[in-house]
PDB file of C-alpha atoms in Angstrom:
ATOM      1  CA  UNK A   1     -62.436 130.363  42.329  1.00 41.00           C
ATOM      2  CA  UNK A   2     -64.055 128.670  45.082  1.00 41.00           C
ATOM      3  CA  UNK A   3     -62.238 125.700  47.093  1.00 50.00           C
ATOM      4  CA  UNK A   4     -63.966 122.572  47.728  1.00 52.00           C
ATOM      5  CA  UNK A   5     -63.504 121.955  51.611  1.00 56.00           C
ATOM      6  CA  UNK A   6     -63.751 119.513  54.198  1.00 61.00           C
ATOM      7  CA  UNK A   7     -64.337 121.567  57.238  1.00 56.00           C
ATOM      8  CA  UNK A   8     -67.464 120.627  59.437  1.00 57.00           C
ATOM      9  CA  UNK A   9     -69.212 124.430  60.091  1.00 63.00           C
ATOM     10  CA  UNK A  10     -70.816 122.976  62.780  1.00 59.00           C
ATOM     11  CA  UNK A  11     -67.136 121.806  64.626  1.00 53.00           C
ATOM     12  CA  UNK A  12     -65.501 124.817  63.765  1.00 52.00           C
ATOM     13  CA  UNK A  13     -68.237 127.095  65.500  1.00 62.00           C
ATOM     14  CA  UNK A  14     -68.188 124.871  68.570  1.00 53.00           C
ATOM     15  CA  UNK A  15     -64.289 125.698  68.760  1.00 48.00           C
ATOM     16  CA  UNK A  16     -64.474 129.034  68.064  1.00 53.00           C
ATOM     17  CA  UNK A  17     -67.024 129.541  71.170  1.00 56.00           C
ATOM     18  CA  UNK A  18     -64.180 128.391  73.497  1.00 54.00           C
ATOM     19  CA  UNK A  19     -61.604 130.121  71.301  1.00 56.00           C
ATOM     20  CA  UNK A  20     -60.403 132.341  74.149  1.00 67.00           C
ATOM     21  CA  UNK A  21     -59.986 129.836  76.834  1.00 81.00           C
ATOM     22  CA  UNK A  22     -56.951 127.740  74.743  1.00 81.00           C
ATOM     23  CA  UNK A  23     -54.022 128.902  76.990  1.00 86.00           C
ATOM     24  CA  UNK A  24     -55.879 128.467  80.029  1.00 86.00           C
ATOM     25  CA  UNK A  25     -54.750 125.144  81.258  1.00 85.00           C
ATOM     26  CA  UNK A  26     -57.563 124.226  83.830  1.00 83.00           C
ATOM     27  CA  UNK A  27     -59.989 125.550  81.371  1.00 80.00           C
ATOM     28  CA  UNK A  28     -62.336 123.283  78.940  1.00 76.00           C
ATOM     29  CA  UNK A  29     -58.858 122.668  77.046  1.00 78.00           C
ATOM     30  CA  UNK A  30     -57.296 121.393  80.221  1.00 77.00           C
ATOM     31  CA  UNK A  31     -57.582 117.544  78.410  1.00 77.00           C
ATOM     32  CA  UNK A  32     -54.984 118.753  75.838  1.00 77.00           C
ATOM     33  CA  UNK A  33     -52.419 120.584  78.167  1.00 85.00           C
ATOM     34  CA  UNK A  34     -52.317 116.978  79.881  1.00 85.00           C
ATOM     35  CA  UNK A  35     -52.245 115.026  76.546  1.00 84.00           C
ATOM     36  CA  UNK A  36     -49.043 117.628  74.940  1.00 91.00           C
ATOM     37  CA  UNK A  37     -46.148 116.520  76.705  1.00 93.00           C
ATOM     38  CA  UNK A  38     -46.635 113.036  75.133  1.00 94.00           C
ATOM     39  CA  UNK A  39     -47.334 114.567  71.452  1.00 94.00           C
ATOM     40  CA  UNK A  40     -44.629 116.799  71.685  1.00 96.00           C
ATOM     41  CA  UNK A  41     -42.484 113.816  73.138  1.00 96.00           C
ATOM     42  CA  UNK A  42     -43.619 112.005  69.979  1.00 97.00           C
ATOM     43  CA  UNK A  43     -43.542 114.265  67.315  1.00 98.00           C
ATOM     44  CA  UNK A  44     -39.798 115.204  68.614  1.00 97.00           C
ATOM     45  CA  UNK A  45     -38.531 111.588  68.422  1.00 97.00           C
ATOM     46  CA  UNK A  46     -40.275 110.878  65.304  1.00 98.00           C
ATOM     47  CA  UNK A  47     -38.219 114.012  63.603  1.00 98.00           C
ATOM     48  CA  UNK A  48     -34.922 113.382  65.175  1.00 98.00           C
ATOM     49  CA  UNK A  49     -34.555 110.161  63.384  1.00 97.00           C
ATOM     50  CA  UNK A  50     -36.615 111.280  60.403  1.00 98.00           C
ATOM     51  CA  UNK A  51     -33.676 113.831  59.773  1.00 97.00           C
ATOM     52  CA  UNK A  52     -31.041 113.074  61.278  1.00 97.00           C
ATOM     53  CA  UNK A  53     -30.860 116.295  63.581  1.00 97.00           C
ATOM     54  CA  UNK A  54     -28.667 116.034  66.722  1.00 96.00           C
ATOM     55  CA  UNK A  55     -31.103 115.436  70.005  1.00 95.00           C
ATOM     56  CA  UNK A  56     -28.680 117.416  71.999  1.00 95.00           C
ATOM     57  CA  UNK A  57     -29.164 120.805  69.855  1.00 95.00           C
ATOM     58  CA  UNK A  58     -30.973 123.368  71.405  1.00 93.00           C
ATOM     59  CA  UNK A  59     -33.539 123.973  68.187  1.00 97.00           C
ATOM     60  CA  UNK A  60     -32.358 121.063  66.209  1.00 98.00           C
ATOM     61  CA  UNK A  61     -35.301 121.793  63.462  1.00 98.00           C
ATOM     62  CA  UNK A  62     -33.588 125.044  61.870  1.00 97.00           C
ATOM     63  CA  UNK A  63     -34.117 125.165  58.846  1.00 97.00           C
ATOM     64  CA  UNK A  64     -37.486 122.874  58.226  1.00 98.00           C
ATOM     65  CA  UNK A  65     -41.108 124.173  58.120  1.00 98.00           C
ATOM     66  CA  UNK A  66     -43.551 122.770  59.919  1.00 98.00           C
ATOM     67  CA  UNK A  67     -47.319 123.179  59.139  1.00 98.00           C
ATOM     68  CA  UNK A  68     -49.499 122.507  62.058  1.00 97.00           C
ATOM     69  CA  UNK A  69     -53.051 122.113  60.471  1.00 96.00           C
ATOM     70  CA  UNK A  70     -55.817 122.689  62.925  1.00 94.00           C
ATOM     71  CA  UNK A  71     -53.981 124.466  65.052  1.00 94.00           C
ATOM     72  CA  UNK A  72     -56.127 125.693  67.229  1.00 91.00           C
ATOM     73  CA  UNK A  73     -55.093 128.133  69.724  1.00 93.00           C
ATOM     74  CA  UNK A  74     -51.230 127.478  69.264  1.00 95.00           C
ATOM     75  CA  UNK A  75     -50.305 124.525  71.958  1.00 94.00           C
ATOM     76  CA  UNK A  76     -47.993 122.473  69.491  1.00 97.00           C
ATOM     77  CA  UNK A  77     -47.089 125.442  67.123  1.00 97.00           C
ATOM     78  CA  UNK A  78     -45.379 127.290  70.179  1.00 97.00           C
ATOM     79  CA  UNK A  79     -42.811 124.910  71.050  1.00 97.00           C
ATOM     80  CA  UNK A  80     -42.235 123.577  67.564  1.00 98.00           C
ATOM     81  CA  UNK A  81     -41.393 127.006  67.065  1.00 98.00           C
ATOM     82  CA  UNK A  82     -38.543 127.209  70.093  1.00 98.00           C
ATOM     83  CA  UNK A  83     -37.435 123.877  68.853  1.00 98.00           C
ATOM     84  CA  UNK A  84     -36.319 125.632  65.700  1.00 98.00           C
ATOM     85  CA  UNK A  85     -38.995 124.521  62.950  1.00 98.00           C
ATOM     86  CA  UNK A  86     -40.546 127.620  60.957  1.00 98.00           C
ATOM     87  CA  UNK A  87     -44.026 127.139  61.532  1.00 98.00           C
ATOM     88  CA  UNK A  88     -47.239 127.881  59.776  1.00 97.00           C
ATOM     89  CA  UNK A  89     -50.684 127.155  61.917  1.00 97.00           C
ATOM     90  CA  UNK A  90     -53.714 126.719  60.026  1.00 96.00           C
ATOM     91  CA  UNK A  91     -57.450 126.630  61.402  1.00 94.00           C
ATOM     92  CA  UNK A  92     -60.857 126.789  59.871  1.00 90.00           C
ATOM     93  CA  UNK A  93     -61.812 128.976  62.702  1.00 89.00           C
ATOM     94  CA  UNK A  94     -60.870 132.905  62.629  1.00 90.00           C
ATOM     95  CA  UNK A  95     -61.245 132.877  66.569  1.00 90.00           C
ATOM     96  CA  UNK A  96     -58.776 130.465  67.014  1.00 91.00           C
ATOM     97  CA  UNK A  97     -56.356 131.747  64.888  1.00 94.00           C
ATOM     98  CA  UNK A  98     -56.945 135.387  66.605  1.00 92.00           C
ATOM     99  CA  UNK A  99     -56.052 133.593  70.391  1.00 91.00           C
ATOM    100  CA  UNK A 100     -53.127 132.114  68.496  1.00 94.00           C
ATOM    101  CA  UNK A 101     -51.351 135.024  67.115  1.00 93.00           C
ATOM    102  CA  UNK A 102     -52.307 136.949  70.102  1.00 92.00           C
ATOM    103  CA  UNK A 103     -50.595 134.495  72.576  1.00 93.00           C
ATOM    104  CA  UNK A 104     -47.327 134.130  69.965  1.00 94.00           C
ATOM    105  CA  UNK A 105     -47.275 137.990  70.630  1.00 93.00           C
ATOM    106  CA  UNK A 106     -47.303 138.008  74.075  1.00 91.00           C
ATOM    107  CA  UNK A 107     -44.134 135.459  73.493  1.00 93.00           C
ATOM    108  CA  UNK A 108     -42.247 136.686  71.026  1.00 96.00           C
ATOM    109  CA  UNK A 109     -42.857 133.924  68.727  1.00 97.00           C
ATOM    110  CA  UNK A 110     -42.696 134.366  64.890  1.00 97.00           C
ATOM    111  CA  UNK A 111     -45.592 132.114  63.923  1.00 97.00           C
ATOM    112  CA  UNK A 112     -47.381 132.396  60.671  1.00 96.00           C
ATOM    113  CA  UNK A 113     -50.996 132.072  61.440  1.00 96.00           C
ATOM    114  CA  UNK A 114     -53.622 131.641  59.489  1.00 95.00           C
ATOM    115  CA  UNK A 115     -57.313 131.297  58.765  1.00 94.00           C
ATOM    116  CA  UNK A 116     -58.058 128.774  56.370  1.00 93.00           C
ATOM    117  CA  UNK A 117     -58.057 124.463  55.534  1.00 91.00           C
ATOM    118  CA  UNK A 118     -55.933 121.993  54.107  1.00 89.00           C
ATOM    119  CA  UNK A 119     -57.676 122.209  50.763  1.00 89.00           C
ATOM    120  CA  UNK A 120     -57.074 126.181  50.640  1.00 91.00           C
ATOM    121  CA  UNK A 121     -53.387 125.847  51.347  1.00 92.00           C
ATOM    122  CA  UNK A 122     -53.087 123.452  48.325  1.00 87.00           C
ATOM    123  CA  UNK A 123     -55.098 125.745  46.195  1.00 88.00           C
ATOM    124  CA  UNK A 124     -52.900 128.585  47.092  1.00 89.00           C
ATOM    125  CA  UNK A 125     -49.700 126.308  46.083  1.00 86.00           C
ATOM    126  CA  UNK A 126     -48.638 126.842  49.956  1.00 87.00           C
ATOM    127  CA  UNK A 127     -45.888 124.500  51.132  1.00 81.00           C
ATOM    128  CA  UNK A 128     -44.643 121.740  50.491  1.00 95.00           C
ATOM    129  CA  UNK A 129     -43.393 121.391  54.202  1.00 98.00           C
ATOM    130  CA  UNK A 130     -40.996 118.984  55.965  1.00 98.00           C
ATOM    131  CA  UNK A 131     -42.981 118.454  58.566  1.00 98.00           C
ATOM    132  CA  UNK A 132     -47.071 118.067  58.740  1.00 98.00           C
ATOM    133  CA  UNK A 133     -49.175 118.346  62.481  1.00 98.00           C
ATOM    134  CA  UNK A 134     -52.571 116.178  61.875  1.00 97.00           C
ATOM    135  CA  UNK A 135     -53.353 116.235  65.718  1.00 94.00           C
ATOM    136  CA  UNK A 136     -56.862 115.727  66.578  1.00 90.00           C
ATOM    137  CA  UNK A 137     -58.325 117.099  63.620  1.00 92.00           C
ATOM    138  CA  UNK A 138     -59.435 114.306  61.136  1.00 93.00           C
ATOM    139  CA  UNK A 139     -62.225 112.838  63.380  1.00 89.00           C
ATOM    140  CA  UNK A 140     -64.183 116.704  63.134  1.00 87.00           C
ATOM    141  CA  UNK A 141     -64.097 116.980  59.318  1.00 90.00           C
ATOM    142  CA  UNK A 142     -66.367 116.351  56.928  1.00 88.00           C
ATOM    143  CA  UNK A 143     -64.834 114.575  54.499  1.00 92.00           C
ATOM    144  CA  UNK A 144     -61.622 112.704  55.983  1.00 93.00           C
ATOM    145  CA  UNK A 145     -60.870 111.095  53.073  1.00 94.00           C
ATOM    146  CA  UNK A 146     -60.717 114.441  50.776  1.00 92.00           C
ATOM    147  CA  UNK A 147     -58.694 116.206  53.298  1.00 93.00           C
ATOM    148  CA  UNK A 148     -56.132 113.640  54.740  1.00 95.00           C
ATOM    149  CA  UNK A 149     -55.194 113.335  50.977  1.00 94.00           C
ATOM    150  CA  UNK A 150     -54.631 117.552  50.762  1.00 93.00           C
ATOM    151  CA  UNK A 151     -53.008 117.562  53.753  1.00 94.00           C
ATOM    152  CA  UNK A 152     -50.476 114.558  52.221  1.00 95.00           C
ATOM    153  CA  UNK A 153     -50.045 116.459  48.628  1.00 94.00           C
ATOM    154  CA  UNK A 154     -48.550 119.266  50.954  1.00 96.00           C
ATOM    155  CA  UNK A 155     -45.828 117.186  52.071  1.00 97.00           C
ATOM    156  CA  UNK A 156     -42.250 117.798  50.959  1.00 97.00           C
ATOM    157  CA  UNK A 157     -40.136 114.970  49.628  1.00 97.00           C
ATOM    158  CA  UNK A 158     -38.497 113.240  52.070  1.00 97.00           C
ATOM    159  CA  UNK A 159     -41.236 114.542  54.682  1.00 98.00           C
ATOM    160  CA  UNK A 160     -43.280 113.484  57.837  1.00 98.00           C
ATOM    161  CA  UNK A 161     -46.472 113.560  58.606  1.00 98.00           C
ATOM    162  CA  UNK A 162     -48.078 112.771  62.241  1.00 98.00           C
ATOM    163  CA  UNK A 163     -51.723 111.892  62.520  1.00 97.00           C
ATOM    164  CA  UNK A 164     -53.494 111.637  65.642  1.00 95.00           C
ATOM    165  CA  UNK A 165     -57.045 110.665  66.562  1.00 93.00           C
ATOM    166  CA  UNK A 166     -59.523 108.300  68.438  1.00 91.00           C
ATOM    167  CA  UNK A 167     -60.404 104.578  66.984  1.00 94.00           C
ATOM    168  CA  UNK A 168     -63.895 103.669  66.344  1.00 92.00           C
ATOM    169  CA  UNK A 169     -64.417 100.649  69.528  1.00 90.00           C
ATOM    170  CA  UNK A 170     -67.090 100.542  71.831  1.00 86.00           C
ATOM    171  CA  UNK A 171     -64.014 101.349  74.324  1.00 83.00           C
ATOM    172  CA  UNK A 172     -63.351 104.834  72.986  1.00 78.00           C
ATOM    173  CA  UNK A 173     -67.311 105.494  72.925  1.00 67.00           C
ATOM    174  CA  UNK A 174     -66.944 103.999  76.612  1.00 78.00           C
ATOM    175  CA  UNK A 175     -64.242 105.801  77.794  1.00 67.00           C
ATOM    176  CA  UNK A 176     -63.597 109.111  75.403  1.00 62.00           C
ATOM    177  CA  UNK A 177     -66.929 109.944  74.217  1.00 56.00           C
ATOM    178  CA  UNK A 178     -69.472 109.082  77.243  1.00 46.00           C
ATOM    179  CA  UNK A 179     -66.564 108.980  80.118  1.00 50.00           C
ATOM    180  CA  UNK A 180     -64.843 112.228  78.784  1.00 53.00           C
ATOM    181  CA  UNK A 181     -67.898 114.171  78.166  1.00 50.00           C
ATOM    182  CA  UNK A 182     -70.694 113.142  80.542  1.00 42.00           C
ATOM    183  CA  UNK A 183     -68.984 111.509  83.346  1.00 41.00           C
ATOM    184  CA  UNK A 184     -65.972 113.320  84.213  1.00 46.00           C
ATOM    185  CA  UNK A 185     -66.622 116.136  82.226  1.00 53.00           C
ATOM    186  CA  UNK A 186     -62.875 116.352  81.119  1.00 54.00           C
ATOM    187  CA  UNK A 187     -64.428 117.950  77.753  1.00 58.00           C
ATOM    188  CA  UNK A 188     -67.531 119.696  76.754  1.00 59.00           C
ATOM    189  CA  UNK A 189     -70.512 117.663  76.126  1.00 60.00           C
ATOM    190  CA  UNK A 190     -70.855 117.610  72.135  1.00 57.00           C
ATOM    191  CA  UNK A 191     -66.799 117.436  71.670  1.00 65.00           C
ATOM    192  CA  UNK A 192     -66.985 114.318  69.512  1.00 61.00           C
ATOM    193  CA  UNK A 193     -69.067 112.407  67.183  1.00 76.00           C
ATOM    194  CA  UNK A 194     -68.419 108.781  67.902  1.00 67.00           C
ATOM    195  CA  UNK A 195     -69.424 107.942  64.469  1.00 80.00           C
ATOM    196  CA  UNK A 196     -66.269 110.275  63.428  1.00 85.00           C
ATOM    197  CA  UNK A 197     -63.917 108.444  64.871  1.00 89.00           C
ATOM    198  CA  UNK A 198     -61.531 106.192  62.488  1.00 94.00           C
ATOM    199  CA  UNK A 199     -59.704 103.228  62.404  1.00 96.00           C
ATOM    200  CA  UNK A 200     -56.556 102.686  61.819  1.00 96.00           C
ATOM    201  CA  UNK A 201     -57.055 100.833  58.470  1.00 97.00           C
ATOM    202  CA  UNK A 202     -59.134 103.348  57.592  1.00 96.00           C
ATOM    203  CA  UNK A 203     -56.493 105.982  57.780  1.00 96.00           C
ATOM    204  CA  UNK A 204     -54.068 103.533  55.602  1.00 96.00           C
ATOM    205  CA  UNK A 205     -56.819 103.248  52.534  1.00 96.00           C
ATOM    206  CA  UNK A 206     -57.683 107.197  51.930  1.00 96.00           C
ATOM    207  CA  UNK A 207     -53.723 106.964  51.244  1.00 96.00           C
ATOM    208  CA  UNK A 208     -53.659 103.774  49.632  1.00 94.00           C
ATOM    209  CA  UNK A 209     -52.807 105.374  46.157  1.00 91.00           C
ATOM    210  CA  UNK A 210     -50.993 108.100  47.259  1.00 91.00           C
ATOM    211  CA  UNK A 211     -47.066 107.128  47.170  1.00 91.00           C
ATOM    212  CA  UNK A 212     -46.617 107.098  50.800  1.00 97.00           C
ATOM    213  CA  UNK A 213     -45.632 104.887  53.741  1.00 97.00           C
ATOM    214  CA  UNK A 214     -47.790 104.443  56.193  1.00 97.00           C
ATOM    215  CA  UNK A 215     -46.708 103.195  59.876  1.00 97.00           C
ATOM    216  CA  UNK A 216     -48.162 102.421  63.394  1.00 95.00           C
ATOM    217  CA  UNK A 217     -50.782 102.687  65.402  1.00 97.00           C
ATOM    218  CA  UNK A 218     -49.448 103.829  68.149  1.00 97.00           C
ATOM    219  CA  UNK A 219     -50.903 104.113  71.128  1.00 96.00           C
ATOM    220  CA  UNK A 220     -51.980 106.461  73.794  1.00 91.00           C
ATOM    221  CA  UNK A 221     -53.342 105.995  76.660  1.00 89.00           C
ATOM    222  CA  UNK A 222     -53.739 107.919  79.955  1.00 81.00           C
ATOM    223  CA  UNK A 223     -52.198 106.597  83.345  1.00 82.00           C
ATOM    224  CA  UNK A 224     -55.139 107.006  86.207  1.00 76.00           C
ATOM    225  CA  UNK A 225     -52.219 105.806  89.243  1.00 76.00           C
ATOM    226  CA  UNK A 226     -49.620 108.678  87.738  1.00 79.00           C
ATOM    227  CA  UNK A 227     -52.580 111.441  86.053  1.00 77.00           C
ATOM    228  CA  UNK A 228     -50.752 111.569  83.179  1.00 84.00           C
ATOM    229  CA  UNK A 229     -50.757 110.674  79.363  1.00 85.00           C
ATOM    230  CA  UNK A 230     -47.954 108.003  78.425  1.00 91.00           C
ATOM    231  CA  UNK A 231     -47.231 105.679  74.527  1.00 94.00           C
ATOM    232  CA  UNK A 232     -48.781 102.602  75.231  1.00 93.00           C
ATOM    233  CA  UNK A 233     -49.288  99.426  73.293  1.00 94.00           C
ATOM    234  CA  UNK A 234     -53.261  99.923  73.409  1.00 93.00           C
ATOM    235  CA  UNK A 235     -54.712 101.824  70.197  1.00 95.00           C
ATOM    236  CA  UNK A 236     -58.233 101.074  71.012  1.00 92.00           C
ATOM    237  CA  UNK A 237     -58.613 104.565  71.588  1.00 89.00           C
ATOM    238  CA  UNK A 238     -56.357 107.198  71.321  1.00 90.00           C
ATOM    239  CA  UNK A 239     -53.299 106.619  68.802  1.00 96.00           C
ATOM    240  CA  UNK A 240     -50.567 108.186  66.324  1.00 97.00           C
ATOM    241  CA  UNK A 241     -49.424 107.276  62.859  1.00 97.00           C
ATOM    242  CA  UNK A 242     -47.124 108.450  60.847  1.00 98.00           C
ATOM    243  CA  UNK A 243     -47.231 109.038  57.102  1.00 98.00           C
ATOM    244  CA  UNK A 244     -43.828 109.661  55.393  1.00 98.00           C
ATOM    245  CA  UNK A 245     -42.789 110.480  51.466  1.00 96.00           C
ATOM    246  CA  UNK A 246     -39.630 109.303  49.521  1.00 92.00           C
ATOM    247  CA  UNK A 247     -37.012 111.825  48.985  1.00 88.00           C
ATOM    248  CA  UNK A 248     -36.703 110.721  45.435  1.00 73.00           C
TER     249      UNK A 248
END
């Protein structure tokens, strides 16, 4: 049977080019080694009160599974892994997956990796997981709609889900399309489609009859005086939300 997807061919290939410099963190992926310790800050904090778990535990996620969709080459399924989740990483791209498992490897990491989309998983009655990693991945799919909904029928009662992307203002073109690509060169020219980009309403109605609760923006934003990435009360162009199901 084939599986309707939502994957972008022409995104995925333009990953899967780069695919072996993810772990390289002055390489064209040195953006997101900068932006992690604020996602992993985030996703962390969001958990801990999510379920309870004791902040002081050294993996204080044993015993929940975490699905990191888009995974790329590993950057947030790695330490959700030492922070006790079970983790399955998901990417359309076979390249990325490859640099993935061969860097868990090299660690030690018991990751399951694997090629494939949100829509696949579902098809394959994969999951439902605790947790759900939507970071950076809506604004290069086709059909965001179609496949924040897949992603959100893979979620486990009682579950979170953590969405981030870029908001659709003439700031982010400004600043993350035309500053990030062409002047400073912080990413390759081509990254992102400006059009792609999506507002935070617009994340709130492709769930608005799903039975979920949706919360935030949150906001991201990156420090120039300090060089790094910090949670900030501006959304206009990176931000987080989270998307969480009743336990009943």
């Amino acid at each position: 049977m084939t599986v309707a997807s939502s994957i972008d061919p022409a995104d995925v290939e333009r990953f899967s080019r780069i695919a072996a410099e993810w772990w390289d963190p002055k390489g064209k992926f040195a953006p997101l080694h900068k932006f992690n310790p604020v996602r992993l800050s985030f996703i962390r904090e969001q958990a801990l009160v999510r379920f309870g778990r004791d902040s002081q535990a050294r993996q204080p996620f044993e015993g929940l599974r975490l699905l990191d969709i888009g995974c790329g080459g590993g950057l947030l399924s790695e330490p959700m892994t030492r922070l006790g989740f079970s983790v399955t990483g998901v990417d359309a791209s076979e390249r990325n997956i490859g640099t993935a498992k061969a860097h868990a490897d090299e660690q030690k990491l018991d990751i399951d990796y694997r090629a494939g989309t949100a829509e696949g998983l579902e098809a394959d009655g994969a999951g439902p997981f605790d947790v759900i990693l939507n970071m950076e991945v809506i604004e290069h799919v086709a059909d965001p709609g179609e496949y924040l909904r897949s992603c959100s029928r893979l979620l486990a009662p009682g579950g979170l889900m953590i969405v981030a992307t870029l908001n659709r203002t003439l700031k982010a073109f400004a600043l993350a399309k035309v500053g990030a690509e062409y002047v400073l060169r912080w990413l390759p020219a081509g990254t992102h489609d400006w059009t792609k980009f999506l507002k935070p309403d617009e994340l709130r109605g492709f769930l608005k009859d799903e039975k979920l609760q949706v919360q935030g923006p949150f906001g991201v934003a990156f420090d120039p005086m300090n060089g790094r990435w910090c949670r900030s009360s501006d959304c206009d162009i990176n931000y987080m939300m989270t998307v969480t199901r009743d336990a009943s």
